[in-house]
Short mmCIF file of C-alpha atoms in Angstrom, two decimals:
data_model
loop_
_atom_site.label_atom_id
_atom_site.label_comp_id
_atom_site.label_asym_id
_atom_site.label_seq_id
_atom_site.Cartn_x
_atom_site.Cartn_y
_atom_site.Cartn_z
CA MET B 204 3.25 -27.64 -3.09
CA LYS B 205 4.85 -24.94 -1.45
CA ASN B 206 4.98 -24.03 2.43
CA HIS B 207 4.43 -20.69 3.17
CA THR B 208 4.07 -18.90 7.05
CA ILE B 209 2.21 -15.56 7.46
CA ALA B 210 1.65 -13.47 10.57
CA LEU B 211 -1.36 -11.92 10.79
CA LEU B 212 -1.43 -8.95 12.38
CA PRO B 213 -5.03 -8.17 12.57
CA GLY B 214 -5.17 -5.01 14.91
CA ASP B 215 -8.13 -3.22 15.52
CA GLY B 216 -11.72 -1.76 13.59
CA VAL B 217 -11.70 -3.43 10.87
CA GLY B 218 -8.71 -5.12 11.19
CA PRO B 219 -9.83 -7.84 12.17
CA GLU B 220 -13.12 -8.68 9.51
CA VAL B 221 -10.97 -7.54 7.05
CA THR B 222 -8.04 -10.32 7.44
CA ASN B 223 -10.60 -12.69 8.05
CA ALA B 224 -11.82 -12.43 4.62
CA ALA B 225 -8.09 -12.62 2.71
CA ARG B 226 -7.07 -14.82 4.94
CA GLU B 227 -10.21 -17.00 3.45
CA VAL B 228 -9.71 -16.34 -0.13
CA LEU B 229 -5.41 -17.61 0.67
CA GLU B 230 -6.87 -20.93 2.05
CA SER B 231 -9.18 -20.84 -1.39
CA VAL B 232 -5.22 -21.21 -2.56
CA ALA B 233 -3.51 -22.93 -0.72
CA ASP B 234 -6.89 -25.87 -1.51
CA THR B 235 -6.43 -24.61 -5.00
CA TYR B 236 -2.64 -24.82 -5.75
CA ASP B 237 -1.85 -27.43 -3.11
CA HIS B 238 0.33 -25.66 -1.18
CA ARG B 239 -0.03 -24.78 3.05
CA PHE B 240 0.06 -21.27 4.47
CA THR B 241 0.61 -21.65 8.12
CA PHE B 242 -0.90 -18.73 9.96
CA THR B 243 -0.09 -17.89 12.41
CA THR B 244 -2.14 -14.10 15.20
CA HIS B 245 -0.64 -11.50 16.80
CA PRO B 246 -1.34 -8.11 18.40
CA VAL B 247 -0.59 -5.21 16.95
CA GLY B 248 -1.39 -1.65 17.53
CA GLY B 249 -4.44 -0.46 20.43
CA ALA B 250 -5.35 -4.47 19.95
CA ALA B 251 -1.79 -4.39 21.66
CA ILE B 252 -1.81 -1.67 24.15
CA ASP B 253 -4.73 -4.20 25.17
CA ALA B 254 -3.08 -6.75 26.09
CA ALA B 255 0.17 -5.95 26.58
CA GLY B 256 0.75 -2.75 27.37
CA ASP B 257 2.73 -1.43 24.00
CA PRO B 258 1.64 -0.78 20.50
CA LEU B 259 4.31 -3.44 19.47
CA PRO B 260 4.99 -6.62 21.63
CA GLU B 261 8.46 -8.20 21.33
CA ALA B 262 6.88 -11.41 20.32
CA THR B 263 4.26 -9.59 17.50
CA LEU B 264 7.97 -8.22 16.40
CA LYS B 265 9.58 -11.67 16.15
CA ALA B 266 6.74 -13.46 15.58
CA CYS B 267 7.17 -11.28 12.42
CA ARG B 268 10.95 -11.89 11.64
CA ALA B 269 10.42 -15.19 10.84
CA ALA B 270 7.61 -15.39 9.16
CA ASP B 271 7.77 -15.44 5.11
CA ALA B 272 5.60 -12.54 4.99
CA VAL B 273 3.20 -9.91 7.20
CA LEU B 274 -0.79 -9.54 6.49
CA LEU B 275 -1.94 -6.21 8.59
CA GLY B 276 -5.17 -5.28 8.30
CA ALA B 277 -6.05 -2.11 11.42
CA VAL B 278 -4.81 0.55 13.59
CA GLY B 279 -5.33 2.81 15.58
CA GLY B 280 -8.95 4.96 17.22
CA PRO B 281 -10.45 6.82 19.06
CA ARG B 282 -10.15 4.94 22.27
CA TRP B 283 -6.58 4.69 22.32
CA ASP B 284 -5.46 9.02 22.14
CA THR B 285 -4.70 9.33 25.14
CA ALA B 286 -3.19 6.08 25.77
CA PRO B 287 1.17 7.25 26.74
CA ARG B 288 1.81 5.81 22.97
CA ARG B 289 -0.24 5.54 20.16
CA PRO B 290 -0.99 1.84 18.34
CA GLU B 291 -0.08 3.69 15.13
CA ALA B 292 3.19 3.68 17.04
CA GLY B 293 3.44 0.01 16.65
CA LEU B 294 3.07 0.64 13.08
CA LEU B 295 5.99 2.70 12.57
CA ASP B 296 8.26 0.48 14.65
CA LEU B 297 7.21 -3.02 12.52
CA ARG B 298 8.15 -1.04 9.83
CA LYS B 299 11.45 0.30 11.04
CA ALA B 300 12.09 -3.11 12.48
CA LEU B 301 11.48 -4.85 9.29
CA GLY B 302 13.32 -2.44 7.13
CA LEU B 303 10.78 -1.89 4.57
CA PHE B 304 11.58 1.74 2.99
CA ALA B 305 9.47 1.77 -0.02
CA ASN B 306 5.60 1.46 0.73
CA VAL B 307 3.82 0.56 -2.87
CA ARG B 308 0.06 1.18 -3.97
CA PRO B 309 -1.25 0.27 -6.79
CA VAL B 310 -4.24 2.36 -7.71
CA TYR B 311 -6.66 0.86 -10.27
CA VAL B 312 -10.21 1.83 -12.00
CA HIS B 313 -11.86 -1.83 -12.39
CA ALA B 314 -14.28 -1.03 -15.19
CA SER B 315 -17.24 -1.77 -13.85
CA LEU B 316 -16.56 0.68 -11.25
CA ALA B 317 -16.45 4.06 -13.59
CA ASP B 318 -19.79 5.29 -13.30
CA ARG B 319 -19.67 4.94 -8.93
CA THR B 320 -16.56 6.71 -8.47
CA PRO B 321 -17.13 10.68 -6.92
CA LEU B 322 -15.75 11.89 -10.38
CA LYS B 323 -17.09 11.77 -14.03
CA LYS B 324 -16.95 8.63 -15.24
CA GLU B 325 -14.86 10.14 -18.54
CA ILE B 326 -11.64 11.32 -15.95
CA VAL B 327 -11.36 8.06 -14.86
CA SER B 328 -11.81 5.33 -16.74
CA GLY B 329 -8.52 3.31 -17.88
CA VAL B 330 -6.98 5.59 -14.28
CA ASP B 331 -3.91 2.74 -13.58
CA LEU B 332 -1.24 4.14 -11.06
CA VAL B 333 1.03 3.84 -8.84
CA VAL B 334 2.56 5.71 -5.81
CA PHE B 335 5.87 4.45 -4.56
CA ARG B 336 6.11 5.98 -1.14
CA GLU B 337 9.37 6.39 0.16
CA LEU B 338 8.56 5.01 4.15
CA LEU B 339 11.43 4.87 6.89
CA GLY B 340 12.33 8.56 6.06
CA GLY B 341 10.78 12.05 6.54
CA SER B 342 8.87 14.16 9.61
CA TYR B 343 7.44 10.63 10.42
CA TYR B 344 10.16 9.50 11.63
CA GLY B 345 12.49 12.74 12.87
CA GLU B 346 13.08 14.34 16.02
CA LYS B 347 9.76 15.27 17.82
CA LYS B 348 10.14 17.92 20.62
CA ARG B 349 7.49 19.37 22.25
CA ASP B 350 7.28 23.07 24.63
CA GLY B 351 4.65 23.88 26.03
CA GLU B 352 3.13 25.49 23.43
CA VAL B 353 5.82 25.20 21.05
CA ALA B 354 5.93 21.94 18.79
CA SER B 355 8.73 20.35 16.47
CA ASP B 356 8.97 17.33 14.25
CA LEU B 357 12.64 17.23 12.19
CA CYS B 358 12.11 16.20 8.43
CA VAL B 359 15.63 14.75 7.53
CA TYR B 360 16.07 12.40 4.37
CA THR B 361 19.57 11.38 2.92
CA ARG B 362 20.78 10.78 0.10
CA PRO B 363 21.38 6.88 -0.22
CA GLU B 364 17.69 6.75 1.38
CA ILE B 365 16.27 8.64 -1.27
CA GLU B 366 18.12 6.87 -3.96
CA ARG B 367 17.06 2.93 -3.12
CA ILE B 368 13.11 4.41 -2.78
CA THR B 369 14.00 6.24 -7.09
CA ARG B 370 15.75 3.04 -8.54
CA LEU B 371 12.72 1.07 -7.33
CA ALA B 372 9.87 3.28 -8.86
CA PHE B 373 11.85 3.92 -12.40
CA GLU B 374 13.08 0.01 -12.88
CA THR B 375 8.97 -0.91 -12.29
CA ALA B 376 8.44 2.33 -14.89
CA ARG B 377 10.79 0.33 -17.59
CA GLY B 378 7.94 -1.96 -17.32
CA ARG B 379 4.75 0.22 -17.20
CA ARG B 380 4.13 3.07 -20.13
CA GLY B 381 8.34 4.27 -19.50
CA LYS B 382 6.59 7.48 -17.29
CA VAL B 383 7.27 8.41 -13.71
CA THR B 384 6.00 11.93 -11.60
CA SER B 385 8.47 12.78 -8.67
CA VAL B 386 6.52 14.70 -5.89
CA ASP B 387 8.19 16.58 -3.57
CA LYS B 388 7.97 20.61 -2.39
CA ALA B 389 11.27 21.78 -3.63
CA ASN B 390 10.39 25.24 -3.08
CA VAL B 391 10.36 26.12 -0.13
CA MET B 392 11.70 22.94 1.64
CA GLU B 393 15.59 21.64 1.64
CA THR B 394 15.21 18.20 2.12
CA SER B 395 12.50 18.44 -1.21
CA ARG B 396 16.22 19.86 -3.35
CA LEU B 397 18.46 17.22 -2.10
CA TRP B 398 15.31 14.92 -3.31
CA ARG B 399 15.00 16.35 -6.54
CA GLU B 400 18.98 16.28 -7.34
CA VAL B 401 19.02 12.90 -5.98
CA VAL B 402 16.18 12.26 -9.06
CA THR B 403 17.08 13.86 -11.77
CA ARG B 404 20.23 12.59 -11.28
CA VAL B 405 19.62 8.96 -10.70
CA HIS B 406 17.52 9.43 -13.94
CA ARG B 407 20.37 10.88 -15.62
CA GLU B 408 22.41 8.63 -14.67
CA SER B 409 20.87 5.50 -14.76
CA TYR B 410 17.18 5.37 -16.48
CA PRO B 411 17.16 8.18 -20.04
CA GLU B 412 15.11 6.32 -21.81
CA ILE B 413 11.99 6.41 -18.63
CA GLU B 414 10.46 9.92 -18.56
CA LEU B 415 10.60 12.13 -15.92
CA GLU B 416 8.77 15.01 -14.67
CA HIS B 417 8.53 17.12 -10.80
CA GLN B 418 5.57 18.05 -10.04
CA LEU B 419 4.41 19.91 -6.58
CA VAL B 420 2.96 18.70 -4.10
CA ASP B 421 0.23 21.49 -4.21
CA SER B 422 -0.13 21.45 -7.83
CA MET B 423 0.13 17.41 -7.82
CA ALA B 424 -3.08 17.31 -5.43
CA MET B 425 -5.01 19.29 -8.02
CA HIS B 426 -3.37 17.43 -11.53
CA LEU B 427 -3.58 14.17 -9.64
CA ILE B 428 -7.73 14.54 -9.87
CA ARG B 429 -8.71 16.36 -12.54
CA HIS B 430 -5.64 14.67 -14.89
CA PRO B 431 -5.80 11.26 -13.19
CA ARG B 432 -5.35 9.36 -15.98
CA SER B 433 -2.19 11.49 -16.73
CA TYR B 434 -0.22 9.49 -14.82
CA ASP B 435 1.43 5.77 -14.41
CA VAL B 436 3.88 5.86 -11.73
CA ILE B 437 4.17 8.45 -9.03
CA LEU B 438 7.75 9.14 -6.58
CA THR B 439 7.12 11.05 -3.20
CA GLU B 440 8.22 11.85 0.72
CA ASN B 441 6.71 9.81 3.28
CA MET B 442 3.85 12.52 4.42
CA PHE B 443 3.79 13.14 0.91
CA GLY B 444 3.02 10.36 -0.40
CA ASP B 445 0.54 9.04 2.82
CA ILE B 446 -1.58 12.25 1.97
CA LEU B 447 -1.67 11.86 -2.01
CA SER B 448 -2.25 8.11 -2.37
CA ASP B 449 -5.19 7.54 0.02
CA GLU B 450 -6.37 10.44 -2.21
CA ALA B 451 -6.00 8.94 -5.50
CA SER B 452 -7.55 5.45 -3.80
CA VAL B 453 -10.61 7.51 -3.56
CA LEU B 454 -10.55 7.18 -8.01
CA ALA B 455 -11.28 3.77 -7.93
CA GLY B 456 -15.00 4.63 -6.47
CA SER B 457 -13.98 3.50 -2.31
CA LEU B 458 -11.04 4.06 0.09
CA GLY B 459 -11.33 -0.05 1.14
CA LEU B 460 -10.78 -1.31 -2.74
CA SER B 461 -7.27 0.47 -2.26
CA PRO B 462 -4.25 -2.83 -1.13
CA SER B 463 -0.66 -1.93 -0.81
CA ALA B 464 2.65 -3.96 -0.25
CA SER B 465 6.16 -2.20 2.40
CA ILE B 466 8.67 -4.26 1.12
CA GLY B 467 12.43 -4.10 1.59
CA ASP B 468 15.73 -5.13 1.22
CA GLY B 469 14.36 -8.69 2.11
CA ARG B 470 11.62 -10.33 3.58
CA PRO B 471 9.04 -10.48 5.15
CA GLY B 472 7.19 -7.32 3.45
CA LEU B 473 4.18 -6.40 5.03
CA PHE B 474 1.44 -5.73 2.78
CA GLU B 475 -2.51 -4.57 4.21
CA PRO B 476 -4.68 -2.57 2.91
CA VAL B 477 -5.22 1.72 2.76
CA HIS B 478 -7.81 2.28 4.95
CA GLY B 479 -7.84 2.84 8.58
CA SER B 480 -9.28 1.08 11.43
CA ALA B 481 -12.54 2.77 10.89
CA PRO B 482 -14.05 1.95 13.64
CA ASP B 483 -17.42 3.17 13.92
CA LEU B 484 -17.92 0.38 11.09
CA ALA B 485 -16.28 -2.35 13.58
CA SER B 486 -17.72 -5.36 14.12
CA LYS B 487 -21.10 -4.80 12.00
CA ASP B 488 -20.32 -6.30 9.13
CA THR B 489 -19.82 -4.00 6.56
CA ALA B 490 -16.88 -2.67 5.60
CA ASN B 491 -15.36 -3.45 2.33
CA PRO B 492 -12.72 -6.49 2.20
CA ILE B 493 -11.18 -6.61 -1.21
CA GLY B 494 -8.37 -3.99 0.00
CA ALA B 495 -7.27 -6.09 1.63
CA ILE B 496 -7.53 -9.65 -0.09
CA LEU B 497 -5.85 -6.99 -3.35
CA SER B 498 -2.98 -7.25 -0.14
CA ALA B 499 -2.95 -10.22 0.01
CA ALA B 500 -2.60 -10.94 -3.27
CA MET B 501 0.74 -8.44 -3.43
CA LEU B 502 1.65 -11.01 -0.72
CA LEU B 503 1.04 -13.95 -2.86
CA ARG B 504 2.88 -12.18 -5.78
CA PHE B 505 5.52 -9.72 -4.23
CA GLY B 506 5.96 -11.30 -0.66
CA LEU B 507 6.13 -15.13 -1.54
CA GLY B 508 6.76 -15.34 -6.03
CA LEU B 509 3.90 -16.84 -6.40
CA GLU B 510 2.53 -15.43 -9.42
CA ALA B 511 -0.89 -17.56 -10.94
CA GLU B 512 -1.70 -17.63 -6.97
CA ALA B 513 -1.60 -14.31 -7.18
CA ASP B 514 -3.11 -13.83 -11.09
CA ALA B 515 -6.31 -16.11 -10.12
CA VAL B 516 -7.06 -13.30 -6.48
CA GLU B 517 -7.09 -10.89 -8.89
CA ASN B 518 -9.83 -12.49 -11.60
CA ALA B 519 -11.30 -13.51 -8.57
CA VAL B 520 -12.25 -9.90 -7.65
CA ALA B 521 -12.87 -8.88 -11.35
CA GLY B 522 -14.84 -11.70 -11.41
CA ALA B 523 -16.89 -10.49 -8.40
CA ILE B 524 -17.38 -7.08 -9.51
CA ASP B 525 -17.83 -7.68 -12.72
CA GLN B 526 -20.90 -10.21 -11.53
CA GLY B 527 -21.99 -7.07 -9.23
CA SER B 528 -20.65 -9.13 -6.21
CA LEU B 529 -20.29 -5.07 -4.35
CA THR B 530 -20.46 -3.63 -0.38
CA ARG B 531 -21.98 -1.19 0.79
CA ASP B 532 -19.51 1.71 -0.20
CA LEU B 533 -20.07 0.45 -3.86
CA GLY B 534 -24.26 0.46 -3.78
CA GLY B 535 -24.00 -3.78 -3.36
CA ASP B 536 -25.76 -4.85 -0.45
CA LEU B 537 -22.52 -7.91 0.80
CA GLY B 538 -20.83 -7.47 3.54
CA CYS B 539 -18.39 -7.68 4.85
CA ARG B 540 -18.30 -11.51 4.93
CA ALA B 541 -19.82 -12.91 2.38
CA MET B 542 -18.16 -10.68 0.17
CA GLY B 543 -14.55 -12.34 1.20
CA GLU B 544 -16.77 -15.52 0.36
CA VAL B 545 -17.97 -14.91 -3.56
CA ILE B 546 -14.16 -14.16 -3.95
CA ALA B 547 -12.87 -17.01 -1.83
CA SER B 548 -15.17 -19.54 -3.80
CA GLY B 549 -13.47 -17.84 -7.23
CA VAL B 550 -9.93 -18.50 -6.80
CA VAL B 551 -9.29 -21.02 -9.57
CA ALA B 552 -6.68 -22.21 -11.71
CA PRO B 553 -6.13 -19.06 -14.31
CA ARG B 554 -6.31 -19.44 -18.27
CA GLY B 555 -4.23 -17.19 -19.66
CA PHE B 556 -3.85 -13.11 -17.46
CA ALA B 557 -4.98 -11.75 -14.79
CA ALA B 558 -7.72 -9.39 -14.91
CA HIS B 559 -5.39 -6.25 -14.91
CA ARG B 560 -1.96 -7.45 -12.91
CA LEU B 561 -0.29 -4.53 -10.72
CA GLN B 562 2.76 -4.72 -12.63
CA MET B 563 5.37 -3.57 -10.79
CA GLN B 564 8.87 -5.24 -10.27
CA TRP B 565 11.67 -4.44 -7.70
CA GLY B 566 14.78 -6.90 -6.91
#
């Protein structure tokens, strides 16, 4: 029996709904494998502004630091657009406080959904890639200024910041198909020139057996849609990674399918679906919980070291999709709650390998 504490941060919009579905799946895992998961729930984002006047209350941060892993729903919404501090500031503060420098976003096109994406089936069939987004540098954390009609956001990167996520990306490529695509804007930006220099050096000195290619971010946005099967591990900086991974998530058929993990040098990690709070869908039971549930699978594997349990969740998701259990964004008729229940009921001790194990590694 394993005992673990998991901090739940439901957040805003559809966040509480998808988080509840993921929690139900985790509870099914605990029952199946005789574990004990202790869940603690805390406000973040807009909900925390309403409750405590701060998007990341000190009590929430303390609970996250004390937990073995953190599962987050989503933050943000137009009702807080004029707040002194926006909900998203709480998420940025949390990543920084926990030292989570790498955001890992896998994109996998399930065979049963290849004809339900916005692109032709022959383009997306077989897509299996993972985006490594540097999470603590760049313009999101740089000095910000506003003087009348002039505004600026400083983009700063250091060699150590670039090197540590670069090594994670190459280590992961070793266990996958052996290719890294580094994305920058080195024809214009000095930070990108440093980025390309560091990536090239790390590759030459430590990972010469891995195929490395460099892509400019604007052309990458096009090639990612035209030739998505060409990519294995995509490595890039904070803002570029935010944009490209959202674009890539649509390859799978819906933004609601995509999970992510934010990791640092130790525990706890932060696990959350890629999608936003979708306030227009809140409380309608129409959100797709699969992104949150697969984030829970990443929590099990990379946050708690529970490989078989993560396999069981991924198998349950694949089984639900194969049997035609789909939410409305994928052409089905299930609500968020019902979809979560179907997946939770499918959690069993796996026989053999998972239907699709997320091939990533770091350490």
